[in-house]
Short mmCIF file of C-alpha atoms in Angstrom, two decimals:
data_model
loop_
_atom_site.label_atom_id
_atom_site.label_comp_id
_atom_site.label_asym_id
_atom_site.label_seq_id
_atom_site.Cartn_x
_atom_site.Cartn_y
_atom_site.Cartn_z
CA UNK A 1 0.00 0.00 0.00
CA UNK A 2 2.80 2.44 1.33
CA UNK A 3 4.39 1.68 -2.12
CA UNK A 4 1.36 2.45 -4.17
CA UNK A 5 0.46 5.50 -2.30
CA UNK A 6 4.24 6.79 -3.27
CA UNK A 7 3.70 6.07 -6.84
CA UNK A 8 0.38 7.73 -6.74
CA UNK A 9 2.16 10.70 -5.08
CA UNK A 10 5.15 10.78 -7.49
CA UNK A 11 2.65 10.65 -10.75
CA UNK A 12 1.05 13.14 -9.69
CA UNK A 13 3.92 15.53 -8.91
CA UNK A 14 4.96 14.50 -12.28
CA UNK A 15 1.74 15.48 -14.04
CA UNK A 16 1.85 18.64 -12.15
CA UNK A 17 5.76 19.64 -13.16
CA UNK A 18 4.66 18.73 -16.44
CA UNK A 19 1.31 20.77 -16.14
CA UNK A 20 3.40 23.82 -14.86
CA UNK A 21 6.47 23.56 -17.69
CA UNK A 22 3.68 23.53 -20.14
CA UNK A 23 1.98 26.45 -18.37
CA UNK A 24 5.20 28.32 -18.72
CA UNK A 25 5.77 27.33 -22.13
CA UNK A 26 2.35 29.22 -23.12
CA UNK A 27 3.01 32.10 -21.26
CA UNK A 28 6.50 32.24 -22.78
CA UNK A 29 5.31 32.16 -25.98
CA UNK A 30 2.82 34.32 -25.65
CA UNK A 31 5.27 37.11 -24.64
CA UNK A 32 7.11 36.09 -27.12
CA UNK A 33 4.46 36.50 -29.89
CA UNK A 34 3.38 39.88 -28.00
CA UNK A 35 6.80 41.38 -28.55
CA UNK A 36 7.21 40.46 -31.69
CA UNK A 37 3.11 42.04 -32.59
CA UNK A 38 4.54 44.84 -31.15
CA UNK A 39 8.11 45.22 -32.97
CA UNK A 40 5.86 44.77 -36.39
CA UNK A 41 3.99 47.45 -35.06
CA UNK A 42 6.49 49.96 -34.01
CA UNK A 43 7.98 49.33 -37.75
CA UNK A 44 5.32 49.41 -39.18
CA UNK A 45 4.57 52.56 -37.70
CA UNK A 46 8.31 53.89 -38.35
CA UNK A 47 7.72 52.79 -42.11
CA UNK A 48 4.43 54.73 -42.63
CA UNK A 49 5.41 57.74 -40.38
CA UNK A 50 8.86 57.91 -43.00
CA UNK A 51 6.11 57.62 -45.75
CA UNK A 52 3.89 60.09 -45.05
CA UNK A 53 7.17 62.54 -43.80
CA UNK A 54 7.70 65.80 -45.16
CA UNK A 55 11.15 65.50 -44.48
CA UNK A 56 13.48 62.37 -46.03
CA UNK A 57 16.54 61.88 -43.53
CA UNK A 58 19.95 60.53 -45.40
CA UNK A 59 23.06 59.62 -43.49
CA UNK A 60 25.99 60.75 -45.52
CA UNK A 61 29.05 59.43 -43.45
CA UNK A 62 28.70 61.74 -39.79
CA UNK A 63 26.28 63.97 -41.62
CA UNK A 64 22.77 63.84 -41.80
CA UNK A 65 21.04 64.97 -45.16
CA UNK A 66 17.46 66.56 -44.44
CA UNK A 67 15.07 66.84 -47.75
CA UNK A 68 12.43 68.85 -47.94
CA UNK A 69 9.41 66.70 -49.72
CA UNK A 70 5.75 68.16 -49.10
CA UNK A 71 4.80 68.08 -52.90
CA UNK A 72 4.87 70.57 -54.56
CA UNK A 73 6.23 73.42 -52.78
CA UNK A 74 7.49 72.90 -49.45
CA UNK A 75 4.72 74.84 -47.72
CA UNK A 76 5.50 75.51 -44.47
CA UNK A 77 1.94 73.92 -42.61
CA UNK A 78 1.58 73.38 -38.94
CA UNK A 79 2.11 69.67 -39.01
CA UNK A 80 5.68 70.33 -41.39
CA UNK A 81 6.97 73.02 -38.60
CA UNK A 82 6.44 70.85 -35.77
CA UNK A 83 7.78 67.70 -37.93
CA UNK A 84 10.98 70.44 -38.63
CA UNK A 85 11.57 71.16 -35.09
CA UNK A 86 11.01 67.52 -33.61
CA UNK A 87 13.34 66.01 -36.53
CA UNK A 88 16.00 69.07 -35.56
CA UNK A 89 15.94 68.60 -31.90
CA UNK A 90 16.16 64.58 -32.27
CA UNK A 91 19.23 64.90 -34.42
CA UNK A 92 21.01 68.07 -32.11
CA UNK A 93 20.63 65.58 -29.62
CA UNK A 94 22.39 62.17 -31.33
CA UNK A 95 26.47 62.91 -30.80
CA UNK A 96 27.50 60.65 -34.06
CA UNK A 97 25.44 63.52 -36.23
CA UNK A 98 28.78 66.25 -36.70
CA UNK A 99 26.33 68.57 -39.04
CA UNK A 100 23.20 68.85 -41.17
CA UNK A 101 22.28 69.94 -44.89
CA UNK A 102 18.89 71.12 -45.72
CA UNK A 103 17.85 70.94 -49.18
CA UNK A 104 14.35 70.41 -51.08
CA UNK A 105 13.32 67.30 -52.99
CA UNK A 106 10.91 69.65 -54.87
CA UNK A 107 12.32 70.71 -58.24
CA UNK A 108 12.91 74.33 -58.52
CA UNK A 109 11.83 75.36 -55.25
CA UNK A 110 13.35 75.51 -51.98
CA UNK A 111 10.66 75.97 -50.25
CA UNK A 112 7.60 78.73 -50.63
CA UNK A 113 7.26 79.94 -47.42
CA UNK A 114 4.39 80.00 -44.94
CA UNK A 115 1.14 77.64 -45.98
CA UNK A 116 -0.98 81.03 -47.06
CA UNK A 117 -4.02 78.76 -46.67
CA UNK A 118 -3.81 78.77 -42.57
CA UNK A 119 -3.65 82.37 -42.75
CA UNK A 120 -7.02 83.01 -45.12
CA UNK A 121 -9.87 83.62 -42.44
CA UNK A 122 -8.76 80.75 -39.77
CA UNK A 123 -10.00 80.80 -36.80
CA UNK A 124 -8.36 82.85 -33.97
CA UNK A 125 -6.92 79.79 -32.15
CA UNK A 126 -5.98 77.97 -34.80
CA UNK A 127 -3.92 80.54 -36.00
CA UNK A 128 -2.66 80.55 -32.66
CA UNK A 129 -1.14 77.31 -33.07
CA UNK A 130 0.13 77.88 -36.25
CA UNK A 131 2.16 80.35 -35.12
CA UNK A 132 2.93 79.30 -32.51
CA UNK A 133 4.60 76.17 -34.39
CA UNK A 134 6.60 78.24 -36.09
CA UNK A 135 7.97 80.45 -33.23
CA UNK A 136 9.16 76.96 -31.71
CA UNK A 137 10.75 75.69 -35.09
CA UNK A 138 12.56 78.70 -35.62
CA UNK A 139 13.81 78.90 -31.52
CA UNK A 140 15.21 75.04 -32.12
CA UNK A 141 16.41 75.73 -35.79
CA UNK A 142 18.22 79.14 -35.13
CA UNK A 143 19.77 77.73 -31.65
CA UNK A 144 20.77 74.43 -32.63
CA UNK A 145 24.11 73.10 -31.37
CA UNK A 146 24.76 71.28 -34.80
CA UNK A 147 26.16 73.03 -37.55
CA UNK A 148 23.92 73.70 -40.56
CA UNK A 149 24.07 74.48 -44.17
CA UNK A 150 21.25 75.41 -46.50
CA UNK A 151 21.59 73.78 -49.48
CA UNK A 152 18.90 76.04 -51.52
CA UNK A 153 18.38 74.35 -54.56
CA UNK A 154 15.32 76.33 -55.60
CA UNK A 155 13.46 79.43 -55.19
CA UNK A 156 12.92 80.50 -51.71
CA UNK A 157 10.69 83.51 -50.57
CA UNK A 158 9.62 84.79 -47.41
CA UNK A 159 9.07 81.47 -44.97
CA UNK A 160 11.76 79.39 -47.48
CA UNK A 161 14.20 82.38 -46.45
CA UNK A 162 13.69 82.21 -42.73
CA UNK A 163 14.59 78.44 -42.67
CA UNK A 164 17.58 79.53 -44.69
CA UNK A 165 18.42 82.45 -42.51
CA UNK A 166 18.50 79.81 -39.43
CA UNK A 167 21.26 77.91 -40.81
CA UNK A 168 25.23 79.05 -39.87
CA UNK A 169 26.01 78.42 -44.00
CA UNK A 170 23.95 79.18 -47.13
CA UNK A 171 25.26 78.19 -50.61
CA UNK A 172 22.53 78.71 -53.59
CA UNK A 173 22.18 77.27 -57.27
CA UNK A 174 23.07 80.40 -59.71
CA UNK A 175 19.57 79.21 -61.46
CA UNK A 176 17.52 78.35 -58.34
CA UNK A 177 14.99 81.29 -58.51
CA UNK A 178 14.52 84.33 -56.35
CA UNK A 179 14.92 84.11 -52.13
CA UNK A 180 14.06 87.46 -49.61
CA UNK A 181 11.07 88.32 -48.17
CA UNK A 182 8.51 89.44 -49.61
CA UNK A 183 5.58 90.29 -47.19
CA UNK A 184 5.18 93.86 -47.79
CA UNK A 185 3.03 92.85 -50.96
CA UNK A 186 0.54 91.12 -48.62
CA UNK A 187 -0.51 94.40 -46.39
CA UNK A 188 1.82 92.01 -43.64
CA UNK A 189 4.69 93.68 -41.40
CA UNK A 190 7.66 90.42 -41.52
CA UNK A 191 7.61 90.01 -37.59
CA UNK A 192 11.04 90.90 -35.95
CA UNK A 193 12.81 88.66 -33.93
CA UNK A 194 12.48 85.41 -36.52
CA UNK A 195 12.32 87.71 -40.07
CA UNK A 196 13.83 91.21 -39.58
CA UNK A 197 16.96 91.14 -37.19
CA UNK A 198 17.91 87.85 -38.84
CA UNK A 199 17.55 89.23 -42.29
CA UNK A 200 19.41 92.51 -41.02
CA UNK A 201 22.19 90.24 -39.17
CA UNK A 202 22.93 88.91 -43.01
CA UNK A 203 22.99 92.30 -45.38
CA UNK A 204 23.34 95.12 -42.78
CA UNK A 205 20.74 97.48 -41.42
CA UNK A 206 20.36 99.94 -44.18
CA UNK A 207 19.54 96.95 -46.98
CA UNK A 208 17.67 95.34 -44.97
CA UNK A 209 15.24 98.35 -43.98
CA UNK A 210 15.24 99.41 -47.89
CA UNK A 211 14.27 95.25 -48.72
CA UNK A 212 11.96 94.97 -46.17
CA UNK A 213 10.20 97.95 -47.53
CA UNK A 214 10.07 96.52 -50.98
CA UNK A 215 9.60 93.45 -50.11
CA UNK A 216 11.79 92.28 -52.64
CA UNK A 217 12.74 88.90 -54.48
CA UNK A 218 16.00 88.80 -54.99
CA UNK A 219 18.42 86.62 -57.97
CA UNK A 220 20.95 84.44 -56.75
CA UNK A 221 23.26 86.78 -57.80
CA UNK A 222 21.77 89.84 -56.00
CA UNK A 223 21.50 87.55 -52.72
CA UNK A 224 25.29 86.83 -52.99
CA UNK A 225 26.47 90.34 -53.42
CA UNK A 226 24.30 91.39 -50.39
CA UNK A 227 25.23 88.60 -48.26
CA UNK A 228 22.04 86.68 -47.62
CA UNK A 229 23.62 83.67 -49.04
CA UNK A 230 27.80 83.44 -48.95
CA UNK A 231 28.43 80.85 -51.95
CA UNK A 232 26.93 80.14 -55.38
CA UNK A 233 27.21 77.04 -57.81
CA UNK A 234 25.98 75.80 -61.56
CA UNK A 235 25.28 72.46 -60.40
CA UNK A 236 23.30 70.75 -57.07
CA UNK A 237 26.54 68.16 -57.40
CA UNK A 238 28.69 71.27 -56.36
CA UNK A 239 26.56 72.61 -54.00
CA UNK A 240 26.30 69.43 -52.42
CA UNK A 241 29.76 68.53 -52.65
CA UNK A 242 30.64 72.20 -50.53
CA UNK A 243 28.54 71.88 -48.15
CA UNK A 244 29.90 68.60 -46.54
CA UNK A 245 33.36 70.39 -47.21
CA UNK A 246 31.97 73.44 -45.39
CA UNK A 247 30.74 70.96 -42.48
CA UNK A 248 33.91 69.15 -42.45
CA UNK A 249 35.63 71.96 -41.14
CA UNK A 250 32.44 72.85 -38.24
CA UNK A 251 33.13 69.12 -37.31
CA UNK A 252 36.84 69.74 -36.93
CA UNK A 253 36.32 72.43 -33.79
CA UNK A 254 35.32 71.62 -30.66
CA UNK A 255 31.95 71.01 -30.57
CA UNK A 256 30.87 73.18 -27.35
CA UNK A 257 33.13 76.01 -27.91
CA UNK A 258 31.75 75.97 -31.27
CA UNK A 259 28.38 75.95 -29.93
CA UNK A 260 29.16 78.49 -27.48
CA UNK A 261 30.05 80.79 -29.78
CA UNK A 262 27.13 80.44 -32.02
CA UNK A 263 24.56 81.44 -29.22
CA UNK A 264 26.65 84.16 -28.15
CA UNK A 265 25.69 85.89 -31.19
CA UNK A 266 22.13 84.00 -31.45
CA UNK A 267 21.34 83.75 -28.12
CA UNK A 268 19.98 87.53 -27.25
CA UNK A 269 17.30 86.93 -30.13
CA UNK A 270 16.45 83.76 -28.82
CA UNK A 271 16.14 85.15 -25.51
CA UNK A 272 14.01 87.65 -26.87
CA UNK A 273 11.16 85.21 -28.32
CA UNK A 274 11.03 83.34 -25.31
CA UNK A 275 10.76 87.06 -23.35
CA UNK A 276 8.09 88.29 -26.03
CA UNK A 277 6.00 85.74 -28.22
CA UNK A 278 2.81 85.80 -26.54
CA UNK A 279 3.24 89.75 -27.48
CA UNK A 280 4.23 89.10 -30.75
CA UNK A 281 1.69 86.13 -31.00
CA UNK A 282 -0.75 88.66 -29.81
CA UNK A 283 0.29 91.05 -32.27
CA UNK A 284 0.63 89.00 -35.47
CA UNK A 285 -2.96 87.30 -35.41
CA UNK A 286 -4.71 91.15 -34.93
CA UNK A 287 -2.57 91.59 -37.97
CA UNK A 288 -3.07 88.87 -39.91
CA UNK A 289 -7.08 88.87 -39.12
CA UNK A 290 -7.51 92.86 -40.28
CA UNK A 291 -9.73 93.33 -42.60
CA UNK A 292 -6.96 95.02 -44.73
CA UNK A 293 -4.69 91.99 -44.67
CA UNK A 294 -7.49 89.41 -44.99
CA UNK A 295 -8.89 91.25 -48.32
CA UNK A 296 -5.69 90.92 -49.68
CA UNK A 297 -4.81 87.50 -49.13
CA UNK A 298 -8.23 86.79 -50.82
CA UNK A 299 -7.41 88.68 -53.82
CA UNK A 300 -4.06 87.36 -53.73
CA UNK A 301 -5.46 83.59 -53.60
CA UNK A 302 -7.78 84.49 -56.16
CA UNK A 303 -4.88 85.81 -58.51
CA UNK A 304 -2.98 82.71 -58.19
CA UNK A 305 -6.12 80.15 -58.50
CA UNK A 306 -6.81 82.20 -61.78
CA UNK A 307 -3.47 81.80 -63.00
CA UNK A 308 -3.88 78.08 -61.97
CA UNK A 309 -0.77 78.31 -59.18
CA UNK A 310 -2.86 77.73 -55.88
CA UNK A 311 -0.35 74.98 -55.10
CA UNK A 312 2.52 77.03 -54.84
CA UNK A 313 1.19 79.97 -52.54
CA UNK A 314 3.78 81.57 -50.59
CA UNK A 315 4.29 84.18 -47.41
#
């Protein structure tokens, strides 16, 4: 009896090991299948977030290649500013990136500026949050650690100058179109911490305040000889080619005196915006909302959807 009740004991301690080891086999598995639901997922996700980017990212050796690709134009939306900044701040803050180019996958345009749509009779806070989206691109983009060069490859105007403007180097195709700022032409005032002290930082006071007044589109050339861009090529493989060179030697500093020095110069603007933008948020959307301005940027819409160039709007 004692012998039976022993193998009845040990069979069942087997089944139960064997019940438990299969228990943890399921659960194991289970995680296991979880995990790997969830890597798809986060790829997946990764894959259709690269997809539907406005911005390509290329790794060229210790330099990151941004490219500008929100068919046609490059408009400058609320979605592609906060894309800007995020995609900026993520690569300021990854040490094997030495410097970054910015250039536009669009052909002949860098980019056109401001999305003029968001500014034709929005809302009042929704046009809080588009600008709003731009003060806090252009407060990463004009502070950034990393060294930049604007590859402009295309026309830029108003907005498509301010991103250039934010970057320490700016080299332009001899053919890529006009770049300045244009905003005069609208009834609109360009605001002055992101648009006219950068603008005047590049070609001096008096050009600037004559520009500004005109609101005018300059030629490659032009731009050179004022100093709003510093270098100027016949082919995107040159322009390319000099601005890793240019980077190369960025990369070859220290990296926080470099930095340093940058935002010793940048930093009181900076400074400024943080001080000031619900002022100057304040001020722009009473602007931008007039009557005046509003009528305008109707007629001005209704101008370009005549012409059949809606797509390519620009502030």
């Amino acid at each position: 009896a004692y012998e039976i009740c022993a193998c009845l004991v040990g069979s069942e301690m087997c089944i139960r090991d064997r019940y438990q080891r299969r228990v943890r086999d399921t659960e194991h598995n289970k995680s296991k299948m979880l995990a790997s639901f969830r890597s798809s997922c986060r790829t997946s996700a990764t894959a259709l977030r690269r997809q539907m980017s406005s911005l390509a990212v290329e790794e060229r050796g210790s330099f990151t290649v941004l490219s500008m690709q929100r068919a046609p134009a490059n408009l400058l939306s609320r979605a592609f500013m906060i894309e800007m900044r995020e995609t900026l701040a993520e690569l300021d803050a990854n040490p094997a990136c030495k410097g970054i180019i910015l250039r536009s996958a669009q052909p002949k345009i860098f980019s056109g500026g401001l999305d003029i749509m968001a500014l034709h009779a929005p809302p009042r806070d929704e046009l809080a949050l588009f600008w709003t989206a731009l003060q806090d691109m252009w407060m990463t983009f004009f502070g950034l650690g990393t060294p930049t060069y604007a590859a402009i490859n295309g026309a830029s105007p108003a907005g498509g100058c301010l991103l250039a403007m934010c970057c320490d180097e700016r080299g332009m195709l001899a053919n890529a179109g006009v770049i300045g700022l244009n905003e005069t032409h609208l009834g609109i005032v360009a605001p002055e911490i992101m648009f006219a002290q950068p603008f005047a930082r590049l070609i001096g006071e008096r050009a600037a305040e004559r520009h500004l007044q005109l609101g005018t589109l300059m030629s490659p050339s032009q731009a050179q000889q004022l100093g709003l861009v510093d270098e100027l090529f016949d082919t995107e493989d040159e322009l390319m080619a000099h601005a890793v060179k240019t980077l190369e030697q960025y990369a070859r500093l220290p990296a926080d005196a470099r930095a340093m020095s940058k935002r010793v110069l940048r930093g009181p603007l900076i400074r400024r915006m943080e001080q000031e933008r619900e002022g100057e948020l304040r001020m722009v959307i009473d602007l931008l909302l007039s009557d005046t301005v509003q009528a305008n940027i109707g007629a001005y819409l209704a101008s370009l959807k005549a012409r059949k160039k809606l797509s390519l709007i620009h502030i």
